[in-house]
Short mmCIF file of C-alpha atoms and ligand atoms in Angstrom, two decimals:
data_model
loop_
_atom_site.label_atom_id
_atom_site.label_comp_id
_atom_site.label_asym_id
_atom_site.label_seq_id
_atom_site.Cartn_x
_atom_site.Cartn_y
_atom_site.Cartn_z
CA UNK A 1 36.18 -134.39 73.98
CA UNK A 2 35.36 -132.95 77.37
CA UNK A 3 36.03 -136.00 79.52
CA UNK A 4 39.49 -136.61 78.12
CA UNK A 5 42.04 -136.80 80.94
CA UNK A 6 45.52 -136.54 79.46
CA UNK A 7 48.30 -138.75 80.73
CA UNK A 8 51.50 -136.87 81.22
CA UNK A 9 54.98 -138.11 82.04
CA UNK A 10 57.24 -135.66 83.82
CA UNK A 11 61.01 -136.12 84.02
CA UNK A 12 62.92 -133.73 86.22
CA UNK A 13 66.57 -133.30 87.03
CA UNK A 14 67.39 -134.03 90.68
CA UNK A 15 70.06 -131.33 90.72
CA UNK A 16 67.58 -128.55 90.12
CA UNK A 17 64.16 -129.82 91.03
CA UNK A 18 62.81 -130.87 94.40
CA UNK A 19 66.11 -131.92 95.98
CA UNK A 20 65.16 -130.24 99.25
CA UNK A 21 61.74 -131.86 99.32
CA UNK A 22 60.70 -135.32 100.42
CA UNK A 23 60.65 -137.16 97.12
CA UNK A 24 57.99 -139.64 98.19
CA UNK A 25 55.69 -136.90 99.36
CA UNK A 26 56.13 -135.03 96.08
CA UNK A 27 55.65 -138.20 94.08
CA UNK A 28 52.31 -138.79 95.75
CA UNK A 29 51.10 -135.47 94.33
CA UNK A 30 52.36 -135.92 90.78
CA UNK A 31 51.37 -138.82 88.54
CA UNK A 32 54.11 -140.38 86.43
CA UNK A 33 56.84 -138.20 87.86
CA UNK A 34 60.32 -139.52 87.22
CA UNK A 35 63.20 -137.71 88.94
CA UNK A 36 66.47 -138.41 87.20
CA UNK A 37 70.04 -137.31 87.42
CA UNK A 38 70.52 -134.75 84.65
CA UNK A 39 67.93 -133.95 82.02
CA UNK A 40 70.69 -134.84 79.56
CA UNK A 41 69.91 -138.48 80.31
CA UNK A 42 66.59 -138.23 78.56
CA UNK A 43 67.06 -139.88 75.22
CA UNK A 44 64.57 -139.46 72.39
CA UNK A 45 63.83 -143.18 72.77
CA UNK A 46 62.63 -142.57 76.35
CA UNK A 47 60.25 -139.90 75.15
CA UNK A 48 58.99 -142.13 72.35
CA UNK A 49 58.59 -144.99 74.82
CA UNK A 50 56.42 -142.78 76.98
CA UNK A 51 54.18 -142.10 73.98
CA UNK A 52 54.23 -145.77 73.05
CA UNK A 53 52.99 -146.62 76.52
CA UNK A 54 50.10 -144.25 76.20
CA UNK A 55 51.37 -140.85 77.29
CA UNK A 56 49.73 -137.83 75.68
CA UNK A 57 52.57 -135.52 76.56
CA UNK A 58 56.04 -135.43 78.09
CA UNK A 59 57.36 -132.64 80.30
CA UNK A 60 61.08 -132.39 80.98
CA UNK A 61 62.36 -130.11 83.72
CA UNK A 62 66.05 -129.33 83.46
CA UNK A 63 68.41 -126.89 85.11
CA UNK A 64 68.81 -123.30 83.85
CA UNK A 65 71.01 -122.74 80.83
CA UNK A 66 74.68 -122.73 81.68
CA UNK A 67 73.96 -124.34 85.03
CA UNK A 68 74.16 -128.04 84.27
CA UNK A 69 75.99 -130.12 86.86
CA UNK A 70 77.51 -132.05 83.96
CA UNK A 71 78.40 -128.96 81.91
CA UNK A 72 75.85 -129.07 79.10
CA UNK A 73 73.40 -131.95 79.65
CA UNK A 74 70.47 -129.58 79.53
CA UNK A 75 71.58 -128.07 76.24
CA UNK A 76 72.07 -131.57 74.81
CA UNK A 77 68.48 -132.30 75.74
CA UNK A 78 67.36 -129.04 74.21
CA UNK A 79 68.87 -130.09 70.87
CA UNK A 80 67.24 -133.51 71.12
CA UNK A 81 63.86 -132.12 72.05
CA UNK A 82 63.95 -129.55 69.28
CA UNK A 83 64.86 -132.21 66.72
CA UNK A 84 62.18 -134.52 68.03
CA UNK A 85 59.62 -131.73 67.85
CA UNK A 86 60.48 -131.27 64.18
CA UNK A 87 59.95 -134.96 63.57
CA UNK A 88 56.67 -135.01 65.47
CA UNK A 89 55.45 -131.99 63.54
CA UNK A 90 56.26 -133.59 60.21
CA UNK A 91 54.17 -136.57 61.33
CA UNK A 92 51.24 -134.32 62.12
CA UNK A 93 51.69 -134.64 65.89
CA UNK A 94 51.67 -131.40 67.89
CA UNK A 95 55.27 -130.59 68.85
CA UNK A 96 53.93 -128.99 72.05
CA UNK A 97 53.33 -132.49 73.38
CA UNK A 98 56.98 -132.44 74.36
CA UNK A 99 57.94 -129.54 76.57
CA UNK A 100 61.31 -128.70 78.06
CA UNK A 101 61.54 -126.14 80.82
CA UNK A 102 64.94 -125.03 82.04
CA UNK A 103 64.70 -123.49 85.48
CA UNK A 104 65.28 -124.40 89.11
CA UNK A 105 63.03 -125.21 92.06
CA UNK A 106 64.84 -126.92 94.95
CA UNK A 107 61.65 -127.42 96.91
CA UNK A 108 59.80 -128.73 93.92
CA UNK A 109 56.77 -126.68 94.80
CA UNK A 110 56.03 -125.71 91.23
CA UNK A 111 56.38 -129.15 89.67
CA UNK A 112 52.76 -130.12 90.21
CA UNK A 113 51.65 -126.72 88.89
CA UNK A 114 53.75 -127.07 85.78
CA UNK A 115 52.37 -130.52 85.16
CA UNK A 116 48.88 -129.15 85.61
CA UNK A 117 49.44 -126.29 83.20
CA UNK A 118 50.81 -128.64 80.56
CA UNK A 119 47.89 -130.96 81.20
CA UNK A 120 45.53 -128.13 80.42
CA UNK A 121 47.11 -127.40 77.07
CA UNK A 122 47.15 -131.11 76.18
CA UNK A 123 43.54 -131.38 77.16
CA UNK A 124 42.76 -128.86 74.45
CA UNK A 125 44.71 -130.95 71.91
CA UNK A 126 43.02 -134.20 72.79
CA UNK A 127 44.69 -137.61 72.62
CA UNK A 128 47.64 -138.22 70.28
CA UNK A 129 46.39 -138.67 66.76
CA UNK A 130 48.61 -141.16 65.06
CA UNK A 131 49.09 -140.38 61.39
CA UNK A 132 46.66 -140.84 59.81
CA UNK A 133 44.17 -141.75 62.46
CA UNK A 134 43.02 -145.27 61.65
CA UNK A 135 39.35 -145.75 60.91
CA UNK B 1 60.22 -191.62 49.70
CA UNK B 2 59.69 -189.16 52.52
CA UNK B 3 57.73 -186.11 51.42
CA UNK B 4 59.85 -183.01 51.22
CA UNK B 5 58.87 -180.06 53.43
CA UNK B 6 56.68 -177.53 51.67
CA UNK B 7 57.79 -173.94 51.23
CA UNK B 8 55.67 -171.02 50.06
CA UNK B 9 56.91 -167.63 48.90
CA UNK B 10 54.23 -164.98 48.99
CA UNK B 11 54.24 -161.32 48.02
CA UNK B 12 51.88 -158.81 49.47
CA UNK B 13 52.38 -155.08 48.84
CA UNK B 14 55.73 -155.63 47.21
CA UNK B 15 57.87 -154.22 44.41
CA UNK B 16 59.17 -157.62 43.34
CA UNK B 17 62.69 -156.85 44.55
CA UNK B 18 62.40 -159.32 47.38
CA UNK B 19 61.38 -162.11 45.00
CA UNK B 20 64.23 -161.10 42.75
CA UNK B 21 66.58 -161.47 45.72
CA UNK B 22 65.43 -165.09 46.10
CA UNK B 23 66.01 -165.68 42.38
CA UNK B 24 69.46 -164.18 42.82
CA UNK B 25 70.41 -167.10 45.04
CA UNK B 26 71.18 -168.79 41.70
CA UNK B 27 72.56 -172.31 42.24
CA UNK B 28 71.83 -172.15 45.95
CA UNK B 29 68.17 -172.02 44.99
CA UNK B 30 68.53 -175.45 43.39
CA UNK B 31 69.74 -176.84 46.70
CA UNK B 32 66.62 -175.45 48.31
CA UNK B 33 64.37 -177.02 45.70
CA UNK B 34 66.24 -180.32 46.21
CA UNK B 35 65.45 -180.26 49.89
CA UNK B 36 61.97 -178.70 49.79
CA UNK B 37 58.95 -178.40 47.52
CA UNK B 38 58.15 -174.82 46.58
CA UNK B 39 54.38 -175.06 46.39
CA UNK B 40 53.48 -171.40 45.99
CA UNK B 41 55.43 -168.56 44.45
CA UNK B 42 53.23 -166.21 42.44
CA UNK B 43 56.10 -164.42 40.74
CA UNK B 44 57.53 -167.65 39.35
CA UNK B 45 54.98 -170.47 39.48
CA UNK B 46 51.36 -170.78 38.43
CA UNK B 47 49.71 -171.72 41.69
CA UNK B 48 46.49 -170.15 42.88
CA UNK B 49 45.16 -169.17 46.24
CA UNK B 50 42.73 -172.10 46.19
CA UNK B 51 45.69 -174.47 46.09
CA UNK B 52 46.74 -173.01 49.41
CA UNK B 53 43.19 -173.14 50.76
CA UNK B 54 43.10 -176.88 49.95
CA UNK B 55 46.11 -177.60 52.18
CA UNK B 56 45.81 -178.82 55.75
CA UNK B 57 46.48 -176.25 58.46
CA UNK B 58 50.19 -176.15 59.20
CA UNK B 59 51.01 -178.22 56.12
CA UNK B 60 53.47 -175.64 54.81
CA UNK B 61 56.73 -175.90 56.74
CA UNK B 62 57.89 -172.38 55.92
CA UNK B 63 56.28 -169.38 54.30
CA UNK B 64 58.50 -166.56 53.19
CA UNK B 65 56.37 -163.44 53.00
CA UNK B 66 57.50 -160.16 51.47
CA UNK B 67 55.72 -156.83 51.13
CA UNK B 68 53.48 -154.78 53.40
CA UNK B 69 49.73 -155.00 53.95
CA UNK B 70 47.52 -152.19 52.70
CA UNK B 71 44.48 -153.83 51.22
CA UNK B 72 41.99 -156.57 51.98
CA UNK B 73 43.51 -159.03 49.53
CA UNK B 74 46.93 -158.72 51.15
CA UNK B 75 45.37 -159.18 54.56
CA UNK B 76 43.44 -162.23 53.41
CA UNK B 77 46.51 -163.86 51.84
CA UNK B 78 48.60 -163.13 54.93
CA UNK B 79 46.00 -164.75 57.18
CA UNK B 80 45.59 -167.74 54.88
CA UNK B 81 49.35 -168.27 54.73
CA UNK B 82 49.57 -168.01 58.52
CA UNK B 83 46.91 -170.66 58.99
CA UNK B 84 48.59 -173.11 56.65
CA UNK B 85 52.18 -172.58 57.81
CA UNK B 86 54.28 -173.76 60.71
CA UNK B 87 56.73 -170.93 60.29
CA UNK B 88 56.25 -167.50 58.80
CA UNK B 89 59.34 -165.49 57.88
CA UNK B 90 58.80 -161.76 57.35
CA UNK B 91 61.13 -161.14 54.43
CA UNK B 92 62.42 -157.70 53.57
CA UNK B 93 61.93 -154.25 55.05
CA UNK B 94 58.30 -153.97 53.88
CA UNK B 95 57.17 -157.13 55.65
CA UNK B 96 59.36 -156.44 58.70
CA UNK B 97 58.64 -152.72 59.23
CA UNK B 98 56.31 -151.52 56.48
CA UNK B 99 59.23 -150.43 54.29
CA UNK B 100 59.34 -147.36 52.05
CA UNK B 101 55.63 -147.78 51.17
CA UNK B 102 55.05 -147.14 54.87
CA UNK B 103 55.92 -143.48 54.30
CA UNK B 104 52.42 -143.27 52.83
CA UNK B 105 51.26 -143.27 56.44
CA UNK B 106 52.26 -139.60 56.49
CA UNK B 107 49.21 -138.97 54.29
CA UNK B 108 45.60 -139.95 54.62
CA UNK B 109 43.95 -142.43 52.32
CA UNK B 110 41.84 -139.58 50.88
CA UNK B 111 44.93 -137.49 50.09
CA UNK B 112 46.46 -140.43 48.28
CA UNK B 113 43.38 -141.30 46.25
CA UNK B 114 42.77 -137.65 45.36
CA UNK B 115 46.31 -137.25 44.15
CA UNK B 116 46.36 -140.46 42.13
CA UNK B 117 42.87 -140.14 40.59
CA UNK B 118 42.34 -136.38 40.46
CA UNK B 119 45.17 -133.99 41.21
CA UNK B 120 48.40 -135.37 39.78
CA UNK B 121 49.29 -133.40 36.62
CA UNK B 122 49.33 -136.55 34.50
CA UNK B 123 45.80 -137.60 35.43
CA UNK B 124 42.99 -137.35 32.87
CA UNK B 125 39.82 -138.44 34.63
CA UNK B 126 36.92 -136.31 33.31
CA UNK B 127 34.27 -138.50 34.91
CA UNK B 128 36.02 -138.37 38.27
CA UNK B 129 36.17 -142.16 38.56
CA UNK B 130 37.61 -143.56 41.77
CA UNK B 131 38.18 -147.25 42.38
CA UNK B 132 35.21 -148.94 44.06
CA UNK B 133 35.22 -152.24 45.91
CA UNK B 134 32.04 -153.16 43.99
CA UNK B 135 30.80 -151.87 40.65
CA UNK B 136 28.31 -153.00 38.00
CA UNK B 137 29.52 -153.36 34.41
CA UNK B 138 27.15 -154.75 31.77
CA UNK B 139 25.02 -156.34 34.42
CA UNK B 140 28.00 -158.02 36.05
CA UNK B 141 29.44 -157.18 39.41
CA UNK B 142 33.15 -156.44 39.52
CA UNK B 143 35.05 -156.36 42.79
CA UNK B 144 38.35 -154.90 43.92
CA UNK B 145 40.18 -155.31 47.23
CA UNK B 146 39.54 -152.57 49.73
CA UNK B 147 42.32 -150.00 50.05
CA UNK B 148 43.05 -149.50 53.75
CA UNK B 149 43.62 -146.30 55.69
CA UNK B 150 47.25 -147.14 56.25
CA UNK B 151 50.19 -149.41 55.62
CA UNK B 152 50.80 -152.26 58.06
CA UNK B 153 53.89 -154.33 58.69
CA UNK B 154 53.26 -158.07 58.58
CA UNK B 155 53.34 -158.54 62.34
CA UNK B 156 50.57 -155.98 62.70
CA UNK B 157 48.34 -158.37 60.76
CA UNK B 158 49.47 -161.90 61.66
CA UNK B 159 51.93 -163.49 64.08
CA UNK B 160 55.40 -163.66 62.62
CA UNK B 161 58.01 -166.23 63.67
CA UNK B 162 61.18 -164.81 62.14
CA UNK B 163 62.38 -161.63 60.51
CA UNK B 164 64.88 -161.10 57.74
CA UNK B 165 65.26 -157.39 57.00
CA UNK B 166 66.82 -155.57 54.06
CA UNK B 167 65.58 -153.91 50.93
CA UNK B 168 65.91 -156.54 49.71
CA UNK B 169 67.68 -158.96 52.08
CA UNK B 170 71.21 -159.87 50.93
CA UNK B 171 71.89 -163.33 49.44
CA UNK B 172 74.21 -164.54 52.22
CA UNK B 173 71.60 -163.94 54.91
CA UNK B 174 68.84 -165.51 52.79
CA UNK B 175 70.97 -168.59 52.23
CA UNK B 176 71.84 -168.93 55.90
CA UNK B 177 68.21 -168.41 56.94
CA UNK B 178 67.05 -171.17 54.59
CA UNK B 179 69.86 -173.41 55.79
CA UNK B 180 68.85 -172.83 59.40
CA UNK B 181 65.26 -173.81 58.58
CA UNK B 182 66.20 -176.91 56.61
CA UNK B 183 68.68 -178.07 59.25
CA UNK B 184 66.33 -177.15 62.07
CA UNK B 185 68.89 -174.85 63.66
CA UNK B 186 66.77 -171.79 64.16
CA UNK B 187 67.23 -169.32 67.04
CA UNK B 188 64.27 -168.65 69.38
CA UNK B 189 61.05 -167.56 67.71
CA UNK B 190 60.73 -163.86 67.19
CA UNK B 191 64.41 -163.51 66.30
CA UNK B 192 65.79 -161.49 63.46
CA UNK B 193 68.00 -163.69 61.31
CA UNK B 194 70.74 -161.11 60.99
CA UNK B 195 73.64 -159.81 63.12
CA UNK B 196 72.70 -157.98 66.30
CA UNK B 197 75.14 -155.10 66.22
CA UNK B 198 74.84 -151.71 64.60
CA UNK B 199 76.05 -151.15 61.07
CA UNK B 200 78.84 -148.83 62.28
CA UNK B 201 80.33 -151.85 63.98
CA UNK B 202 81.36 -153.46 60.71
CA UNK B 203 81.60 -150.36 58.55
CA UNK B 204 85.16 -149.85 57.36
CA UNK B 205 84.75 -146.08 57.69
CA UNK B 206 84.23 -146.44 61.42
CA UNK B 207 87.98 -146.19 62.01
CA UNK B 208 87.93 -142.66 60.62
CA UNK B 209 85.47 -141.44 63.23
CA UNK B 210 87.07 -139.08 65.72
CA UNK B 211 86.42 -139.65 69.44
CA UNK B 212 83.76 -136.99 69.26
CA UNK B 213 82.10 -135.99 66.02
CA UNK B 214 81.06 -132.35 65.89
CA UNK B 215 79.31 -131.10 62.78
CA UNK B 216 78.61 -127.51 61.91
CA UNK B 217 76.71 -128.19 58.72
CA UNK B 218 74.37 -130.85 57.39
CA UNK B 219 74.74 -131.76 53.77
CA UNK B 220 72.78 -134.03 51.50
CA UNK B 221 74.65 -136.67 49.60
CA UNK B 222 73.89 -135.20 46.17
CA UNK B 223 75.16 -131.78 47.20
CA UNK B 224 78.74 -132.86 47.80
CA UNK B 225 81.51 -135.05 46.55
CA UNK B 226 81.64 -137.32 49.55
CA UNK B 227 85.01 -138.68 50.54
CA UNK B 228 84.62 -142.44 50.02
CA UNK B 229 86.93 -143.31 52.91
CA UNK B 230 85.61 -141.11 55.69
CA UNK B 231 82.60 -141.67 57.95
CA UNK B 232 79.58 -139.90 56.48
CA UNK B 233 78.57 -138.36 59.78
CA UNK B 234 82.01 -136.86 60.15
CA UNK B 235 81.39 -135.24 56.75
CA UNK B 236 78.05 -133.83 57.91
CA UNK B 237 76.05 -136.29 55.79
CA UNK B 238 73.30 -138.09 57.69
CA UNK B 239 74.05 -141.80 57.86
CA UNK B 240 71.74 -143.97 59.99
CA UNK B 241 74.49 -146.53 60.71
CA UNK B 242 74.63 -145.93 64.49
CA UNK B 243 70.98 -146.95 64.97
CA UNK B 244 70.57 -149.58 62.27
CA UNK B 245 71.25 -153.30 62.41
CA UNK B 246 74.26 -154.41 60.42
CA UNK B 247 74.39 -157.39 58.09
CA UNK B 248 73.54 -155.73 54.79
CA UNK B 249 77.12 -156.10 53.60
CA UNK B 250 77.41 -152.29 53.53
CA UNK B 251 76.03 -152.32 50.00
CA UNK B 252 75.17 -148.60 50.14
CA UNK B 253 78.27 -147.47 52.00
CA UNK B 254 80.43 -149.26 49.43
CA UNK B 255 78.97 -147.20 46.60
CA UNK B 256 79.39 -144.02 48.66
CA UNK B 257 75.77 -143.70 49.75
CA UNK B 258 74.93 -143.28 53.44
CA UNK B 259 72.82 -145.85 55.29
CA UNK B 260 69.08 -145.21 54.97
CA UNK B 261 68.05 -147.86 57.44
CA UNK B 262 66.52 -150.79 55.54
CA UNK B 263 67.75 -153.28 58.18
CA UNK B 264 65.64 -151.64 60.86
CA UNK B 265 66.60 -150.94 64.45
CA UNK B 266 69.64 -152.52 66.01
CA UNK B 267 68.81 -155.35 68.46
CA UNK B 268 67.13 -154.14 71.62
CA UNK B 269 65.91 -150.86 70.11
CA UNK B 270 62.29 -150.44 69.07
CA UNK B 271 62.40 -147.10 67.40
CA UNK B 272 65.46 -146.62 65.22
CA UNK B 273 64.38 -143.10 64.27
CA UNK B 274 64.39 -141.92 67.86
CA UNK B 275 67.66 -143.72 68.50
CA UNK B 276 69.31 -142.00 65.58
CA UNK B 277 67.78 -138.69 66.52
CA UNK B 278 69.55 -138.77 69.88
CA UNK B 279 72.85 -139.67 68.27
CA UNK B 280 72.42 -136.86 65.77
CA UNK B 281 71.50 -134.23 68.34
CA UNK B 282 74.68 -135.08 70.22
CA UNK B 283 76.97 -134.34 67.30
CA UNK B 284 75.42 -131.03 66.26
CA UNK B 285 78.10 -128.52 67.10
CA UNK B 286 76.06 -125.44 67.91
CA UNK B 287 76.57 -122.78 70.55
CA UNK B 288 73.08 -121.46 71.07
CA UNK B 289 69.42 -121.84 70.18
CA UNK B 290 69.72 -119.74 67.05
CA UNK B 291 72.50 -121.86 65.59
CA UNK B 292 70.67 -124.99 66.65
CA UNK B 293 67.49 -124.02 64.84
CA UNK B 294 69.34 -122.98 61.74
CA UNK B 295 71.22 -126.28 61.52
CA UNK B 296 68.21 -128.45 62.24
CA UNK B 297 66.21 -126.59 59.58
CA UNK B 298 68.77 -127.94 57.10
CA UNK B 299 67.29 -131.42 57.48
CA UNK B 300 64.71 -131.84 54.79
CA UNK B 301 61.78 -134.04 55.74
CA UNK B 302 63.13 -135.31 59.07
CA UNK B 303 60.35 -137.88 59.56
CA UNK B 304 60.93 -139.30 56.11
CA UNK B 305 64.67 -139.42 56.67
CA UNK B 306 64.55 -141.06 60.07
CA UNK B 307 61.73 -143.48 59.33
CA UNK B 308 62.29 -144.17 55.66
CA UNK B 309 61.70 -147.89 56.14
CA UNK B 310 60.02 -148.12 59.50
CA UNK B 311 57.26 -145.56 59.93
CA UNK B 312 54.45 -148.16 60.33
CA UNK B 313 56.21 -149.82 63.27
CA UNK B 314 57.39 -146.62 64.93
CA UNK B 315 55.34 -145.08 67.67
CA UNK B 316 54.44 -142.41 65.15
CA UNK B 317 52.49 -144.80 63.05
CA UNK B 318 52.03 -148.10 64.81
CA UNK B 319 48.77 -149.94 65.19
CA UNK B 320 47.79 -153.54 64.84
CA UNK B 321 45.11 -154.29 62.30
CA UNK B 322 41.66 -154.60 63.83
CA UNK B 323 40.69 -158.22 64.31
CA UNK B 324 37.97 -158.95 61.81
S1 LIG C 401 61.72 -154.67 51.06
FE1 LIG C 401 62.49 -153.46 49.31
S2 LIG C 401 62.85 -155.02 47.73
FE2 LIG C 401 61.46 -155.95 49.24
S3 LIG C 401 59.38 -155.55 48.50
FE3 LIG C 401 59.92 -153.87 49.90
S4 LIG C 401 60.72 -152.24 48.57
FE4 LIG C 401 60.77 -154.16 47.38
S1 LIG C 402 77.87 -143.52 60.51
FE1 LIG C 402 77.72 -144.53 58.51
S2 LIG C 402 79.71 -144.13 57.51
FE2 LIG C 402 79.97 -143.68 59.69
S3 LIG C 402 80.79 -145.59 60.55
FE3 LIG C 402 78.53 -145.64 60.80
S4 LIG C 402 77.78 -146.72 58.99
FE4 LIG C 402 79.90 -146.09 58.55
#
């Protein structure tokens, strides 16, 4: 499926990602980018909603381990993402469609790159195959 | 004499438990038959599909439909019922969300047929016969409904007006749903005729929950002697109560079994599995990735556990039947 263009949703924590940059300018470079306050806010239902609305993958950018503004929001998300990945895998959906990266980038220069790199790997997977793919 | 409103009770892919739940209304059922004519109820009355076909469109006031849709006969009956009915009530977890049969969506149709007709240890099928939609026997053509790729909830096949969940729905909610129809006191279309809050809200064990649950181990109910008075989650036993609509009467909790989710997502939530998953992640008391992985590995079949009754309507398995 060479002409498949994956749709990605990217959530990033405002405390670690792009807070020095002009958010509007960054947003114009990244499709479906949703800056939020604390990656810990990302509930599994938000991720599932993204898939429900047609996303092929979800990228979550949180702050480095031990560096959460709210103590352990990023670790909470890590638990949630790991659990969700298990569930996706047992439904035959590639767990790599949900990716959590814990790092920091005040200028947000790498966000677009990270989205692009995830896009590439999703491109290789193709669109989400619901189990089992209906005829 | 004014004609009584007509009521139909149909079963699609169903175990019969939902029909049994209607029978269990006992005397209350007589009040229903006083006020309405039950014109179709395959489990109890000898009426045929052509009796339904002969009715005018919309002639049935209320159709109570249980079971999921997985073959062409079930689809056909669902569509026929829809055409002839003013109101369609999806009755029971199977009709509302696909129910336990919906877990079959974790396998392909081929896997299922191969297991049932070839690979299961109890199968003796030397000629390798598989069911066919058409076959010739002694010069006659025999037909069977087509087995679909997947299980559908009722609203993925026809429009549904009301929902009454449960596996099966409890008698008090059935009685009040029927009363609401007969007295024309129904809530807005699309509503679920059950309480809106989560099961935990009415569970008597809720009071034993500490301000913050923190579990270091996950246990399955058959592995332990669960304390009948303490919240299951607090005991490390997965109970879907926080994400599931209440109204079941805590039938499972009362016999010391955790909630498995037959009432579907609490009002306002689409995906009860994801909702529960978030709640569960929050109470896992682990210090690092290693501990986290180890604890999460303890959950056998997470998709089956989280979506035991609702896989066909979750994002993981949702699709509306192709318009034919
Ligand atoms: S909801 Fe439960 S009782 Fe009703 S048909 Fe399905 S499995 Fe049977
Ligand atoms: S989690 Fe289960 S046992 Fe605990 S309060 Fe909720 S419904 Fe009751």
